[in-house]
Amino acid sequence: MKDPGSVVKASSTPKKGPAGLGRLLGAVAFGLCFGFLLQKGGVAKYNVLVGQLLLQDFTVVKVMMTAVVVGMAGVLTLHHFAKVNLHIQPLRIGANLIGGLLFGAGFALLAYCPGTGAAALGQGSWDVLFGMAGLVIGSWIYAELSTRLQATVEKWGDKGKVTLPELFHLPRSFFIPGFILVLGVCLYILDLYTVR
Amino acid sequence: MKAIFTISLITLPSLSQAADLGANALDYGGGAWSPFVVGAGIGILSWLTFALAGKAIGASSFYATVAGFIGMVVAPGHTRSLKYYQDNPPRLDWGFAFVIATVLGGFLAAWSGGEIKDEWLHPMWTDRFGDSLLLRAAIGMAGGLLMAFGARLAGGCTSGHGISGTLQLSAGSWLTVIAMFIGGIATAMLLYLWL
């Protein structure tokens, strides 16, 4: 079999469709569902998001971990049969660690993250607007420094587009079902021992 | 009599706050739907975005695109000279439409569930930090700034890394999401429980 990553799905909706408008309408449909689900799940709510960081309310981890388990099972199966391309992000130890820590600190200050914040705006939680202004400014600051950051921090521990099975030298056919099982057990235990 | 009433109004809330060992997020409302149902829905949504659009769900780059649009108006030459915007020219793309629609989706869910907030300050914020909108604006803006800078440095946010990257078993995404929670938990504990 050829490298599945290079195979583009042959269907009525090619990767770069002729109709840009059709693609955008698709994005709108997906975004509507995403925002709808986030709000219904309670993860557009200030206290649910802060509550997760205070380890009082585990809704966020339950939503994320379930999405990862279900998403992984489907997306990696589709990929196995060469129906989709993966979009693996590079492992850059310095940038992932520093960026992740800064992101977390900012998340605790604002209480909404970039995606849940969008749903929170739809819900009428206007305080997220301050955060959105900050998100735009922070993005600009990164862009201003992008040349320097890409030449320094983003080179620290740059291991390329590596996946967990590659990192641990385990076969995907063994790692993926095992990992899904482990995450599933974690979710079950989490549900047993948490109030919300 | 009036004086006693006034004093008790001032002292009672602060006494009860002192008796409380910090904030409790469970005192305020949760989600309307089960987190497992919502999580599964987002998981299935990711199958569809991968299969039908060749895209992974992500939100943070939207804000960089907005910053780029503003930059193209204010200082187009300078904006085009920046490495990030050379690699990611700002345009009304899939991710942009996705996040705009996320706002609408949030509205539809809140509206259908009778949960439209229409509020500038969440009760959990006012219970902890008071009702100064200026303080909320400053802290919120600082938070957004740190988040966007962190997300761009790490290569994604709680959606792009936290869901889409981790479900593809991307090692960098797992490292990032662990760092996000460490930074988030430490800062939140400091803000709501220890300070």
Short mmCIF file of N, CA and C in Angstrom, two decimals, chain A residues 12-90:
data_model
loop_
_atom_site.label_atom_id
_atom_site.label_comp_id
_atom_site.label_asym_id
_atom_site.label_seq_id
_atom_site.Cartn_x
_atom_site.Cartn_y
_atom_site.Cartn_z
N SER A 12 -17.20 13.09 -3.78
CA SER A 12 -17.83 14.25 -4.43
C SER A 12 -17.31 15.56 -3.86
N THR A 13 -16.59 15.49 -2.73
CA THR A 13 -16.05 16.71 -2.15
C THR A 13 -14.53 16.62 -2.06
N PRO A 14 -13.83 16.92 -3.14
CA PRO A 14 -12.38 16.84 -3.11
C PRO A 14 -11.78 17.85 -2.14
N LYS A 15 -10.50 17.60 -1.79
CA LYS A 15 -9.84 18.38 -0.74
C LYS A 15 -9.87 19.87 -1.05
N LYS A 16 -9.52 20.22 -2.27
CA LYS A 16 -9.61 21.63 -2.66
C LYS A 16 -10.68 21.74 -3.73
N GLY A 17 -11.89 21.83 -3.28
CA GLY A 17 -13.05 21.79 -4.16
C GLY A 17 -13.05 22.95 -5.13
N PRO A 18 -13.75 22.78 -6.25
CA PRO A 18 -13.81 23.85 -7.23
C PRO A 18 -14.56 25.05 -6.67
N ALA A 19 -15.58 24.77 -5.83
CA ALA A 19 -16.38 25.85 -5.30
C ALA A 19 -15.88 26.26 -3.92
N GLY A 20 -15.19 27.39 -3.85
CA GLY A 20 -14.71 27.89 -2.56
C GLY A 20 -15.87 28.19 -1.64
N LEU A 21 -16.98 28.63 -2.24
CA LEU A 21 -18.16 28.97 -1.44
C LEU A 21 -18.73 27.72 -0.75
N GLY A 22 -18.71 26.61 -1.48
CA GLY A 22 -19.20 25.36 -0.92
C GLY A 22 -18.39 24.96 0.30
N ARG A 23 -17.07 25.12 0.19
CA ARG A 23 -16.19 24.79 1.31
C ARG A 23 -16.51 25.66 2.52
N LEU A 24 -16.73 26.96 2.25
CA LEU A 24 -17.02 27.88 3.34
C LEU A 24 -18.36 27.55 3.99
N LEU A 25 -19.33 27.16 3.15
CA LEU A 25 -20.64 26.77 3.71
C LEU A 25 -20.49 25.52 4.57
N GLY A 26 -19.62 24.61 4.14
CA GLY A 26 -19.33 23.43 4.95
C GLY A 26 -18.74 23.84 6.29
N ALA A 27 -17.78 24.78 6.25
CA ALA A 27 -17.15 25.27 7.48
C ALA A 27 -18.19 25.87 8.41
N VAL A 28 -19.16 26.59 7.82
CA VAL A 28 -20.23 27.20 8.63
C VAL A 28 -21.07 26.11 9.30
N ALA A 29 -21.40 25.07 8.54
CA ALA A 29 -22.21 23.97 9.10
C ALA A 29 -21.46 23.29 10.25
N PHE A 30 -20.17 23.01 10.03
CA PHE A 30 -19.38 22.36 11.08
C PHE A 30 -19.23 23.27 12.30
N GLY A 31 -18.97 24.54 12.07
CA GLY A 31 -18.80 25.50 13.17
C GLY A 31 -20.07 25.64 13.99
N LEU A 32 -21.23 25.66 13.29
CA LEU A 32 -22.52 25.73 14.00
C LEU A 32 -22.66 24.55 14.96
N CYS A 33 -22.36 23.35 14.46
CA CYS A 33 -22.45 22.15 15.30
C CYS A 33 -21.48 22.24 16.48
N PHE A 34 -20.26 22.69 16.20
CA PHE A 34 -19.23 22.77 17.23
C PHE A 34 -19.68 23.72 18.35
N GLY A 35 -20.09 24.92 17.99
CA GLY A 35 -20.53 25.90 18.98
C GLY A 35 -21.76 25.43 19.74
N PHE A 36 -22.68 24.78 19.02
CA PHE A 36 -23.90 24.26 19.64
C PHE A 36 -23.54 23.23 20.70
N LEU A 37 -22.66 22.30 20.33
CA LEU A 37 -22.26 21.24 21.26
C LEU A 37 -21.51 21.82 22.46
N LEU A 38 -20.60 22.76 22.21
CA LEU A 38 -19.84 23.35 23.32
C LEU A 38 -20.78 23.99 24.33
N GLN A 39 -21.75 24.76 23.84
CA GLN A 39 -22.66 25.45 24.77
C GLN A 39 -23.54 24.43 25.51
N LYS A 40 -24.07 23.44 24.80
CA LYS A 40 -24.92 22.44 25.44
C LYS A 40 -24.14 21.66 26.49
N GLY A 41 -22.86 21.46 26.23
CA GLY A 41 -22.03 20.71 27.16
C GLY A 41 -21.65 21.51 28.40
N GLY A 42 -21.95 22.79 28.38
CA GLY A 42 -21.62 23.64 29.53
C GLY A 42 -20.21 24.19 29.49
N VAL A 43 -19.44 23.85 28.45
CA VAL A 43 -18.05 24.29 28.42
C VAL A 43 -17.88 25.69 27.83
N ALA A 44 -18.99 26.40 27.64
CA ALA A 44 -18.91 27.83 27.32
C ALA A 44 -19.13 28.64 28.59
N LYS A 45 -19.30 27.94 29.72
CA LYS A 45 -19.61 28.63 30.98
C LYS A 45 -18.34 28.88 31.79
N TYR A 46 -18.25 30.10 32.24
CA TYR A 46 -17.11 30.56 33.04
C TYR A 46 -16.77 29.59 34.17
N ASN A 47 -17.81 29.26 35.01
CA ASN A 47 -17.51 28.46 36.19
C ASN A 47 -17.14 27.02 35.86
N VAL A 48 -17.67 26.49 34.74
CA VAL A 48 -17.32 25.12 34.35
C VAL A 48 -15.86 25.07 33.91
N LEU A 49 -15.43 26.11 33.19
CA LEU A 49 -14.05 26.15 32.69
C LEU A 49 -13.06 26.40 33.83
N VAL A 50 -13.34 27.42 34.67
CA VAL A 50 -12.46 27.66 35.82
C VAL A 50 -12.51 26.47 36.77
N GLY A 51 -13.72 25.90 36.92
CA GLY A 51 -13.90 24.76 37.82
C GLY A 51 -13.02 23.58 37.43
N GLN A 52 -12.79 23.39 36.12
CA GLN A 52 -11.90 22.32 35.68
C GLN A 52 -10.47 22.59 36.15
N LEU A 53 -10.04 23.84 36.01
CA LEU A 53 -8.67 24.18 36.40
C LEU A 53 -8.50 24.12 37.92
N LEU A 54 -9.62 24.29 38.66
CA LEU A 54 -9.57 24.17 40.12
C LEU A 54 -9.77 22.72 40.56
N LEU A 55 -9.93 21.82 39.58
CA LEU A 55 -10.17 20.40 39.83
C LEU A 55 -11.44 20.16 40.64
N GLN A 56 -12.43 21.02 40.43
CA GLN A 56 -13.72 20.87 41.13
C GLN A 56 -14.79 20.31 40.19
N ASP A 57 -14.72 20.69 38.91
CA ASP A 57 -15.73 20.33 37.91
C ASP A 57 -14.98 19.69 36.74
N PHE A 58 -15.27 18.43 36.44
CA PHE A 58 -14.47 17.70 35.43
C PHE A 58 -15.16 17.62 34.07
N THR A 59 -16.13 18.52 33.85
CA THR A 59 -16.86 18.52 32.58
C THR A 59 -15.91 18.67 31.39
N VAL A 60 -14.96 19.58 31.49
CA VAL A 60 -14.07 19.86 30.35
C VAL A 60 -13.27 18.62 29.97
N VAL A 61 -12.68 17.96 30.97
CA VAL A 61 -11.88 16.77 30.68
C VAL A 61 -12.77 15.66 30.12
N LYS A 62 -13.98 15.53 30.65
CA LYS A 62 -14.90 14.49 30.14
C LYS A 62 -15.24 14.75 28.67
N VAL A 63 -15.56 16.01 28.35
CA VAL A 63 -15.89 16.35 26.96
C VAL A 63 -14.68 16.11 26.06
N MET A 64 -13.52 16.63 26.48
CA MET A 64 -12.33 16.52 25.64
C MET A 64 -11.92 15.07 25.45
N MET A 65 -11.89 14.31 26.54
CA MET A 65 -11.40 12.94 26.44
C MET A 65 -12.36 12.07 25.62
N THR A 66 -13.67 12.30 25.79
CA THR A 66 -14.64 11.54 24.98
C THR A 66 -14.47 11.90 23.51
N ALA A 67 -14.30 13.19 23.23
CA ALA A 67 -14.10 13.62 21.84
C ALA A 67 -12.85 12.97 21.27
N VAL A 68 -11.80 12.88 22.08
CA VAL A 68 -10.54 12.28 21.61
C VAL A 68 -10.72 10.79 21.34
N VAL A 69 -11.39 10.08 22.26
CA VAL A 69 -11.60 8.63 22.08
C VAL A 69 -12.43 8.36 20.82
N VAL A 70 -13.58 9.05 20.72
CA VAL A 70 -14.47 8.83 19.58
C VAL A 70 -13.79 9.31 18.29
N GLY A 71 -13.19 10.49 18.34
CA GLY A 71 -12.53 11.04 17.17
C GLY A 71 -11.39 10.14 16.70
N MET A 72 -10.59 9.66 17.67
CA MET A 72 -9.44 8.81 17.34
C MET A 72 -9.90 7.53 16.65
N ALA A 73 -10.92 6.88 17.24
CA ALA A 73 -11.40 5.62 16.67
C ALA A 73 -11.82 5.82 15.21
N GLY A 74 -12.54 6.89 14.94
CA GLY A 74 -13.03 7.11 13.58
C GLY A 74 -11.97 7.61 12.63
N VAL A 75 -11.25 8.65 13.04
CA VAL A 75 -10.28 9.29 12.14
C VAL A 75 -9.14 8.32 11.81
N LEU A 76 -8.65 7.60 12.81
CA LEU A 76 -7.52 6.70 12.53
C LEU A 76 -7.98 5.47 11.73
N THR A 77 -9.23 5.06 11.89
CA THR A 77 -9.76 3.98 11.03
C THR A 77 -9.86 4.47 9.59
N LEU A 78 -10.43 5.68 9.42
CA LEU A 78 -10.52 6.26 8.07
C LEU A 78 -9.12 6.39 7.46
N HIS A 79 -8.16 6.78 8.29
CA HIS A 79 -6.80 6.94 7.78
C HIS A 79 -6.18 5.59 7.40
N HIS A 80 -6.49 4.57 8.21
CA HIS A 80 -5.97 3.23 7.92
C HIS A 80 -6.43 2.77 6.53
N PHE A 81 -7.65 3.10 6.19
CA PHE A 81 -8.17 2.72 4.88
C PHE A 81 -7.95 3.81 3.83
N ALA A 82 -7.03 4.73 4.17
CA ALA A 82 -6.60 5.75 3.22
C ALA A 82 -7.73 6.65 2.74
N LYS A 83 -8.67 6.95 3.64
CA LYS A 83 -9.78 7.82 3.27
C LYS A 83 -9.54 9.28 3.67
N VAL A 84 -8.63 9.50 4.61
CA VAL A 84 -8.35 10.88 5.04
C VAL A 84 -6.85 11.10 5.18
N ASN A 85 -6.45 12.36 5.12
CA ASN A 85 -5.06 12.74 5.41
C ASN A 85 -4.99 13.16 6.88
N LEU A 86 -3.87 12.84 7.51
CA LEU A 86 -3.68 13.33 8.88
C LEU A 86 -2.99 14.69 8.83
N HIS A 87 -3.16 15.44 9.90
CA HIS A 87 -2.52 16.76 10.03
C HIS A 87 -1.71 16.76 11.32
N ILE A 88 -0.63 15.98 11.33
CA ILE A 88 0.19 15.84 12.54
C ILE A 88 0.98 17.12 12.77
N GLN A 89 0.99 17.56 14.02
CA GLN A 89 1.77 18.75 14.39
C GLN A 89 3.16 18.31 14.83
N PRO A 90 4.18 19.10 14.55
CA PRO A 90 5.51 18.71 14.98
C PRO A 90 5.67 18.74 16.50
#
